[in-house]
Amino acid sequence: MYWSELAWLIPIFPLIAFVVIGFLGNKLFKKAEGGGYVAIAMAAISCFISLMVAYEILSGGYPGELFKQSLLWINVPGQDLSFTFNIGIYIDTLAALMLIVVSFISTLVVIYSVGYMHEEGEKKRRYYAIISLFIGVMLGLVLSSNYLQMFIFWELVGLCSYLLIGFWYTKPSAASAAKKAFLVTRVGDIMFMLGLFIFFVGFGGNLDYEHIFNFNFEDFVGGNSMLTLGTFFIFGGAVGKSAQFPLHDWLPDAMEGPTTVSALIHAATMVKAGVYLVARSYPVMVETPDTMLIVAIVGGITALMAATMALNNPNIKRVLAYSTISQLGYMFLALGTGGYFFALTQEANAGYTSGMFHLMNHAFFKALLFLSAGAVIHAVHTEDMRLMGGLSKKLKITSLVMLIGCISIAGIPPLSGFWSKDEILASVWETGAENPIFYLLYIMGILTAFMTAFYMFRLWFMTFKGEPRDHHAYEHAHEAPKVMWVPLAILAVLAFGSGFALFMGFGEAIVPSIEHWHAHSEDIAGILTTIFSEWQTYLSIIAAALGIYLAYLMYIKKSINPDVFVATPGRKKVYDFLLARYGFTAGYDWIGLKVVYGLSLVVDWFDRKVIDGIVNGFASITVHLGNVLRKGQTGFVQTYAGVVLAGLSLIVILLFLLGGLI
Amino acid sequence: MIAIEYFLGLSAILFAIGAMGVLVKKNAIVVLMCIELMLNAANINFVAFSAYYGNLTGQVFALVSIAIAAAEVAVGLAIIMNLYKTRDTIGLDEVSLLRW
């Protein structure tokens, strides 16, 4: 009896919670936080099973380190066309890692929600129902054994994010943000679907991971160029879901939802699905270095661009949203780098591992940061950092845990963010030897690290240090209740320490099966020596430290006045350009208003004039013909008799002429 | 014995006259009479062929046909009576209500 055999229960429990909370009415759960306790219990059970399963897989407890189980769903045998779809479970080390991250963070977020959503009244039931569904489908996505099944869960994740971002749907901005998130990710979803079509044909009508990963890529229908297109489209799906350039603009707007939802979307569920998709497709992706290069470049651009947008935003949640986009960019950069290097040299570097490592670390510190921000918002009832300040006196625990999160994301050793970020940058530099473009990406990565440190500490200093700028809010601020700060404390410990997984064999555990890669040094001292004997490590630390120092100078010591950045019209223009998100919001609107609307007008014209024209034409021909023909109905009996006689005569004559009668 | 062609010729002429009358006459009673002409043209044919073949079936048919014609005239005259009562006319060119 292995725990892995119970893996099918993992998504079931939150789904049960969804059904129970969602359909059993308000009255039953009026006392129990609108079903919040049911959601917690179910999430906790599935978290427990997840952890046991993940431990079993990661520690090699299950023979073969890979658990597979599947049921036949559709099977169409045939000579030219035959295909098979299965429904099943596929847990390798990657899925195990995702299980830990998703289930653990989701559980903490749900617990935290009990405090945060306490004042929402009857709406709570809807909240807990959807959030349970969200957790369930995300776990289902992670456990899927084939692309089709993943796609189904993928769409459900999109649906849940739509419902949760638009939780306060009476607010127009929330409603439109939800729509935006849904529509923008839809662009990616369509690409994902196209990729699946190509895979479906190319891999002979079977989308099982097992089938695809063991496929002989020489036999791919359509050849390598088609495979490249397929992987590119698959990556396109990830771009939409993970908010990468140029489909990133929905994520900052998604901040309209409750902060807990943001934490869930950013740390555990939604956006991690894209990274997971690319990591999952890794054995296919490494066959197509062109796609991997695109992945790396998109990741690098996104990381840098999102970081610049975070520099001057006054909204505490928006800053965190940009930082999520930026960190996701890092992950894609890492995955692209690792895959590209492997595709060219057939030797593994740390790209893939560090990307996944960063995913895990990011999940912990981003959940921590968002939930801390939630605690701050809960205390002062505003999201505008310009109205905060000096809150560390009031919110002692929150300020402390958030500081840990900030240091972690900034990349200061020995906190978790440092280890993964450093490893990513090191592997990017290494790949530079194969393609000089990676040197450029490396520089972008370092710049991003600098900016990350700056904006995170800008956020922290503006929120917690200095003089309170809004005294009314300051007076009413209070520390979060226990149900909120306990999850924060747990996350803080993990944000501090999850990086040490590197010393516990993370490198060896999370290695794609195709790469027979072993970490160079097994003991802690060896790893440390490797890391700290390279100048790149010091460069990234220095970049982070400079960022923090700059933030310190600007917001604590005030020796640099932040106003210098808007002092001249030119600088002001840059400042506004960043606030306007590089014009992407306007760009999306332009696409929506001009391109789509223009196209719609054309289609509308076609529909009205051509399609309706044909239909109406038939109708009016019939009407006119009828008008002509009805004149035949004179009403005179003798006319009819004449017609009958004429017809009869005609038949007789024809019979005479054509024979038969005589 | 009169050759059958004469009977058939007479019948054809009667039928043609009847048909012509049905098509062109305005008076409904005249039209009814013309229909009788056509029916009787057919009866002549029945009887002629019956005599020609020495088979009595044709004559029986002629009798049935006469009976039906009587019934038909009764119905037709009743309709014309009603027409006259409601419209004060029996001119077929004046009754064209059932039209476009």
PDB file of C-alpha atoms in Angstrom, chain A residues 483-660:
ATOM      1  CA  VAL A 483      -6.053  33.210  12.363  1.00  0.00           C
ATOM      2  CA  MET A 484      -4.303  35.578   9.973  1.00  0.00           C
ATOM      3  CA  TRP A 485      -0.867  35.983  11.457  1.00  0.00           C
ATOM      4  CA  VAL A 486      -0.271  32.309  12.199  1.00  0.00           C
ATOM      5  CA  PRO A 487      -0.318  31.363   8.492  1.00  0.00           C
ATOM      6  CA  LEU A 488       1.907  34.381   7.932  1.00  0.00           C
ATOM      7  CA  ALA A 489       4.384  33.117  10.484  1.00  0.00           C
ATOM      8  CA  ILE A 490       4.442  29.645   8.914  1.00  0.00           C
ATOM      9  CA  LEU A 491       5.012  31.162   5.496  1.00  0.00           C
ATOM     10  CA  ALA A 492       7.729  33.401   6.883  1.00  0.00           C
ATOM     11  CA  VAL A 493       9.604  30.379   8.168  1.00  0.00           C
ATOM     12  CA  LEU A 494       9.305  28.751   4.762  1.00  0.00           C
ATOM     13  CA  ALA A 495      10.229  31.917   2.882  1.00  0.00           C
ATOM     14  CA  PHE A 496      13.282  32.065   5.087  1.00  0.00           C
ATOM     15  CA  GLY A 497      14.224  28.444   4.847  1.00  0.00           C
ATOM     16  CA  SER A 498      12.863  26.867   1.672  1.00  0.00           C
ATOM     17  CA  GLY A 499      16.125  27.735  -0.057  1.00  0.00           C
ATOM     18  CA  PHE A 500      17.917  25.219   2.104  1.00  0.00           C
ATOM     19  CA  ALA A 501      16.155  22.491   0.136  1.00  0.00           C
ATOM     20  CA  LEU A 502      19.112  22.943  -2.172  1.00  0.00           C
ATOM     21  CA  PHE A 503      21.272  21.259   0.467  1.00  0.00           C
ATOM     22  CA  MET A 504      18.810  18.450   0.922  1.00  0.00           C
ATOM     23  CA  GLY A 505      19.147  17.149  -2.570  1.00  0.00           C
ATOM     24  CA  PHE A 506      16.634  19.354  -4.349  1.00  0.00           C
ATOM     25  CA  GLY A 507      18.915  19.441  -7.368  1.00  0.00           C
ATOM     26  CA  GLU A 508      18.894  15.689  -7.786  1.00  0.00           C
ATOM     27  CA  ALA A 509      15.234  15.241  -6.953  1.00  0.00           C
ATOM     28  CA  ILE A 510      13.794  17.669  -9.438  1.00  0.00           C
ATOM     29  CA  VAL A 511      15.506  16.640 -12.610  1.00  0.00           C
ATOM     30  CA  PRO A 512      13.568  15.807 -15.734  1.00  0.00           C
ATOM     31  CA  SER A 513      13.868  12.158 -16.562  1.00  0.00           C
ATOM     32  CA  ILE A 514      15.542  12.935 -19.876  1.00  0.00           C
ATOM     33  CA  GLU A 515      18.448  14.687 -18.227  1.00  0.00           C
ATOM     34  CA  HIS A 516      20.709  12.277 -16.454  1.00  0.00           C
ATOM     35  CA  TRP A 517      22.188  15.035 -14.444  1.00  0.00           C
ATOM     36  CA  HIS A 518      23.855  14.901 -11.103  1.00  0.00           C
ATOM     37  CA  ALA A 519      24.759  17.849  -8.998  1.00  0.00           C
ATOM     38  CA  HIS A 520      28.474  18.364  -8.962  1.00  0.00           C
ATOM     39  CA  SER A 521      28.859  18.326  -5.238  1.00  0.00           C
ATOM     40  CA  GLU A 522      26.717  16.504  -2.767  1.00  0.00           C
ATOM     41  CA  ASP A 523      27.699  17.977   0.574  1.00  0.00           C
ATOM     42  CA  ILE A 524      26.710  21.369   1.854  1.00  0.00           C
ATOM     43  CA  ALA A 525      30.213  22.749   1.951  1.00  0.00           C
ATOM     44  CA  GLY A 526      30.745  21.693  -1.666  1.00  0.00           C
ATOM     45  CA  ILE A 527      27.624  23.435  -2.877  1.00  0.00           C
ATOM     46  CA  LEU A 528      28.475  26.555  -0.921  1.00  0.00           C
ATOM     47  CA  THR A 529      32.002  26.616  -2.310  1.00  0.00           C
ATOM     48  CA  THR A 530      30.688  26.271  -5.837  1.00  0.00           C
ATOM     49  CA  ILE A 531      28.225  29.095  -5.385  1.00  0.00           C
ATOM     50  CA  PHE A 532      30.473  31.523  -3.580  1.00  0.00           C
ATOM     51  CA  SER A 533      33.551  30.990  -5.724  1.00  0.00           C
ATOM     52  CA  GLU A 534      31.922  32.602  -8.759  1.00  0.00           C
ATOM     53  CA  TRP A 535      31.906  36.345  -9.364  1.00  0.00           C
ATOM     54  CA  GLN A 536      28.320  36.182 -10.709  1.00  0.00           C
ATOM     55  CA  THR A 537      27.085  35.404  -7.219  1.00  0.00           C
ATOM     56  CA  TYR A 538      28.651  38.543  -5.830  1.00  0.00           C
ATOM     57  CA  LEU A 539      27.310  40.587  -8.718  1.00  0.00           C
ATOM     58  CA  SER A 540      23.731  39.561  -7.987  1.00  0.00           C
ATOM     59  CA  ILE A 541      24.179  40.186  -4.250  1.00  0.00           C
ATOM     60  CA  ILE A 542      25.684  43.601  -4.943  1.00  0.00           C
ATOM     61  CA  ALA A 543      22.829  44.458  -7.318  1.00  0.00           C
ATOM     62  CA  ALA A 544      20.287  43.535  -4.670  1.00  0.00           C
ATOM     63  CA  ALA A 545      22.153  45.401  -1.946  1.00  0.00           C
ATOM     64  CA  LEU A 546      22.392  48.514  -4.123  1.00  0.00           C
ATOM     65  CA  GLY A 547      18.671  48.379  -4.729  1.00  0.00           C
ATOM     66  CA  ILE A 548      17.960  48.187  -1.026  1.00  0.00           C
ATOM     67  CA  TYR A 549      20.436  50.983  -0.308  1.00  0.00           C
ATOM     68  CA  LEU A 550      18.815  53.222  -2.909  1.00  0.00           C
ATOM     69  CA  ALA A 551      15.402  52.596  -1.413  1.00  0.00           C
ATOM     70  CA  TYR A 552      16.867  53.358   2.008  1.00  0.00           C
ATOM     71  CA  LEU A 553      18.369  56.623   0.811  1.00  0.00           C
ATOM     72  CA  MET A 554      15.135  57.687  -0.830  1.00  0.00           C
ATOM     73  CA  TYR A 555      12.547  56.707   1.711  1.00  0.00           C
ATOM     74  CA  ILE A 556      14.310  56.582   5.078  1.00  0.00           C
ATOM     75  CA  LYS A 557      17.257  58.896   4.993  1.00  0.00           C
ATOM     76  CA  LYS A 558      15.554  61.049   2.371  1.00  0.00           C
ATOM     77  CA  SER A 559      18.922  62.195   1.052  1.00  0.00           C
ATOM     78  CA  ILE A 560      17.560  61.573  -2.435  1.00  0.00           C
ATOM     79  CA  ASN A 561      14.231  63.190  -2.969  1.00  0.00           C
ATOM     80  CA  PRO A 562      11.942  60.883  -4.956  1.00  0.00           C
ATOM     81  CA  ASP A 563      10.675  63.970  -6.726  1.00  0.00           C
ATOM     82  CA  VAL A 564      13.861  64.198  -8.789  1.00  0.00           C
ATOM     83  CA  PHE A 565      12.378  61.511 -10.989  1.00  0.00           C
ATOM     84  CA  VAL A 566       9.594  63.791 -12.053  1.00  0.00           C
ATOM     85  CA  ALA A 567      11.604  67.029 -11.931  1.00  0.00           C
ATOM     86  CA  THR A 568      11.966  67.596 -15.663  1.00  0.00           C
ATOM     87  CA  PRO A 569       9.325  67.044 -18.338  1.00  0.00           C
ATOM     88  CA  GLY A 570      11.411  64.277 -19.856  1.00  0.00           C
ATOM     89  CA  ARG A 571      11.654  62.373 -16.583  1.00  0.00           C
ATOM     90  CA  LYS A 572       7.992  62.990 -15.873  1.00  0.00           C
ATOM     91  CA  LYS A 573       7.201  61.483 -19.233  1.00  0.00           C
ATOM     92  CA  VAL A 574       9.148  58.337 -18.367  1.00  0.00           C
ATOM     93  CA  TYR A 575       7.432  58.215 -14.979  1.00  0.00           C
ATOM     94  CA  ASP A 576       3.993  58.482 -16.522  1.00  0.00           C
ATOM     95  CA  PHE A 577       4.953  55.984 -19.185  1.00  0.00           C
ATOM     96  CA  LEU A 578       5.744  53.444 -16.489  1.00  0.00           C
ATOM     97  CA  LEU A 579       2.539  54.250 -14.623  1.00  0.00           C
ATOM     98  CA  ALA A 580       0.644  53.749 -17.866  1.00  0.00           C
ATOM     99  CA  ARG A 581       2.235  50.283 -18.015  1.00  0.00           C
ATOM    100  CA  TYR A 582       4.133  50.996 -21.233  1.00  0.00           C
ATOM    101  CA  GLY A 583       0.805  51.811 -22.796  1.00  0.00           C
ATOM    102  CA  PHE A 584      -0.201  48.176 -22.765  1.00  0.00           C
ATOM    103  CA  THR A 585      -3.543  48.923 -21.146  1.00  0.00           C
ATOM    104  CA  ALA A 586      -4.218  51.490 -23.807  1.00  0.00           C
ATOM    105  CA  GLY A 587      -2.912  49.038 -26.366  1.00  0.00           C
ATOM    106  CA  TYR A 588      -5.309  46.339 -25.265  1.00  0.00           C
ATOM    107  CA  ASP A 589      -8.124  48.843 -25.330  1.00  0.00           C
ATOM    108  CA  TRP A 590      -7.014  49.968 -28.755  1.00  0.00           C
ATOM    109  CA  ILE A 591      -7.033  46.391 -29.965  1.00  0.00           C
ATOM    110  CA  GLY A 592     -10.437  45.890 -28.406  1.00  0.00           C
ATOM    111  CA  LEU A 593     -11.907  49.144 -29.622  1.00  0.00           C
ATOM    112  CA  LYS A 594     -10.318  49.614 -32.980  1.00  0.00           C
ATOM    113  CA  VAL A 595      -9.173  46.274 -34.274  1.00  0.00           C
ATOM    114  CA  VAL A 596     -11.782  43.972 -32.829  1.00  0.00           C
ATOM    115  CA  TYR A 597     -14.553  46.533 -33.120  1.00  0.00           C
ATOM    116  CA  GLY A 598     -13.519  47.367 -36.683  1.00  0.00           C
ATOM    117  CA  LEU A 599     -13.406  43.705 -37.542  1.00  0.00           C
ATOM    118  CA  SER A 600     -16.764  43.280 -35.881  1.00  0.00           C
ATOM    119  CA  LEU A 601     -18.185  46.071 -38.017  1.00  0.00           C
ATOM    120  CA  VAL A 602     -16.976  44.284 -41.130  1.00  0.00           C
ATOM    121  CA  VAL A 603     -18.415  41.011 -39.924  1.00  0.00           C
ATOM    122  CA  ASP A 604     -21.604  42.796 -38.931  1.00  0.00           C
ATOM    123  CA  TRP A 605     -21.818  44.311 -42.399  1.00  0.00           C
ATOM    124  CA  PHE A 606     -21.208  40.917 -43.958  1.00  0.00           C
ATOM    125  CA  ASP A 607     -23.853  39.376 -41.750  1.00  0.00           C
ATOM    126  CA  ARG A 608     -26.417  42.053 -42.409  1.00  0.00           C
ATOM    127  CA  LYS A 609     -25.799  42.537 -46.087  1.00  0.00           C
ATOM    128  CA  VAL A 610     -24.553  39.244 -47.419  1.00  0.00           C
ATOM    129  CA  ILE A 611     -25.939  36.539 -45.162  1.00  0.00           C
ATOM    130  CA  ASP A 612     -29.170  38.347 -44.368  1.00  0.00           C
ATOM    131  CA  GLY A 613     -29.259  39.558 -47.959  1.00  0.00           C
ATOM    132  CA  ILE A 614     -29.291  36.027 -49.280  1.00  0.00           C
ATOM    133  CA  VAL A 615     -31.957  34.937 -46.840  1.00  0.00           C
ATOM    134  CA  ASN A 616     -34.088  38.027 -47.376  1.00  0.00           C
ATOM    135  CA  GLY A 617     -33.544  37.712 -51.104  1.00  0.00           C
ATOM    136  CA  PHE A 618     -35.011  34.246 -51.121  1.00  0.00           C
ATOM    137  CA  ALA A 619     -37.936  35.503 -49.098  1.00  0.00           C
ATOM    138  CA  SER A 620     -38.655  38.428 -51.373  1.00  0.00           C
ATOM    139  CA  ILE A 621     -38.281  36.303 -54.512  1.00  0.00           C
ATOM    140  CA  THR A 622     -40.860  33.971 -53.060  1.00  0.00           C
ATOM    141  CA  VAL A 623     -43.149  36.862 -52.186  1.00  0.00           C
ATOM    142  CA  HIS A 624     -42.893  38.424 -55.636  1.00  0.00           C
ATOM    143  CA  LEU A 625     -43.323  35.120 -57.390  1.00  0.00           C
ATOM    144  CA  GLY A 626     -46.364  34.481 -55.237  1.00  0.00           C
ATOM    145  CA  ASN A 627     -47.753  37.901 -56.169  1.00  0.00           C
ATOM    146  CA  VAL A 628     -47.414  37.014 -59.824  1.00  0.00           C
ATOM    147  CA  LEU A 629     -48.741  33.493 -59.501  1.00  0.00           C
ATOM    148  CA  ARG A 630     -51.761  34.353 -57.405  1.00  0.00           C
ATOM    149  CA  LYS A 631     -53.170  36.299 -60.311  1.00  0.00           C
ATOM    150  CA  GLY A 632     -53.855  32.852 -61.719  1.00  0.00           C
ATOM    151  CA  GLN A 633     -56.461  32.347 -59.025  1.00  0.00           C
ATOM    152  CA  THR A 634     -59.189  34.393 -60.729  1.00  0.00           C
ATOM    153  CA  GLY A 635     -62.105  32.970 -58.854  1.00  0.00           C
ATOM    154  CA  PHE A 636     -63.925  32.227 -62.128  1.00  0.00           C
ATOM    155  CA  VAL A 637     -64.951  28.573 -62.217  1.00  0.00           C
ATOM    156  CA  GLN A 638     -64.624  28.486 -65.944  1.00  0.00           C
ATOM    157  CA  THR A 639     -60.974  29.535 -65.912  1.00  0.00           C
ATOM    158  CA  TYR A 640     -60.188  26.565 -63.718  1.00  0.00           C
ATOM    159  CA  ALA A 641     -62.215  24.280 -65.935  1.00  0.00           C
ATOM    160  CA  GLY A 642     -60.296  25.618 -68.934  1.00  0.00           C
ATOM    161  CA  VAL A 643     -56.970  24.963 -67.241  1.00  0.00           C
ATOM    162  CA  VAL A 644     -58.056  21.427 -66.382  1.00  0.00           C
ATOM    163  CA  LEU A 645     -59.132  20.797 -69.919  1.00  0.00           C
ATOM    164  CA  ALA A 646     -55.993  22.320 -71.375  1.00  0.00           C
ATOM    165  CA  GLY A 647     -53.865  20.170 -69.061  1.00  0.00           C
ATOM    166  CA  LEU A 648     -55.756  17.057 -69.958  1.00  0.00           C
ATOM    167  CA  SER A 649     -55.440  17.839 -73.633  1.00  0.00           C
ATOM    168  CA  LEU A 650     -51.733  18.422 -73.201  1.00  0.00           C
ATOM    169  CA  ILE A 651     -51.294  15.029 -71.544  1.00  0.00           C
ATOM    170  CA  VAL A 652     -53.260  13.329 -74.266  1.00  0.00           C
ATOM    171  CA  ILE A 653     -51.278  15.058 -77.001  1.00  0.00           C
ATOM    172  CA  LEU A 654     -47.999  14.202 -75.297  1.00  0.00           C
ATOM    173  CA  LEU A 655     -49.051  10.583 -74.983  1.00  0.00           C
ATOM    174  CA  PHE A 656     -49.872  10.574 -78.671  1.00  0.00           C
ATOM    175  CA  LEU A 657     -46.593  12.153 -79.637  1.00  0.00           C
ATOM    176  CA  LEU A 658     -44.351  10.138 -77.344  1.00  0.00           C
ATOM    177  CA  GLY A 659     -46.227   6.925 -77.948  1.00  0.00           C
ATOM    178  CA  GLY A 660     -47.710   4.567 -75.464  1.00  0.00           C
TER     179      GLY A 660
END
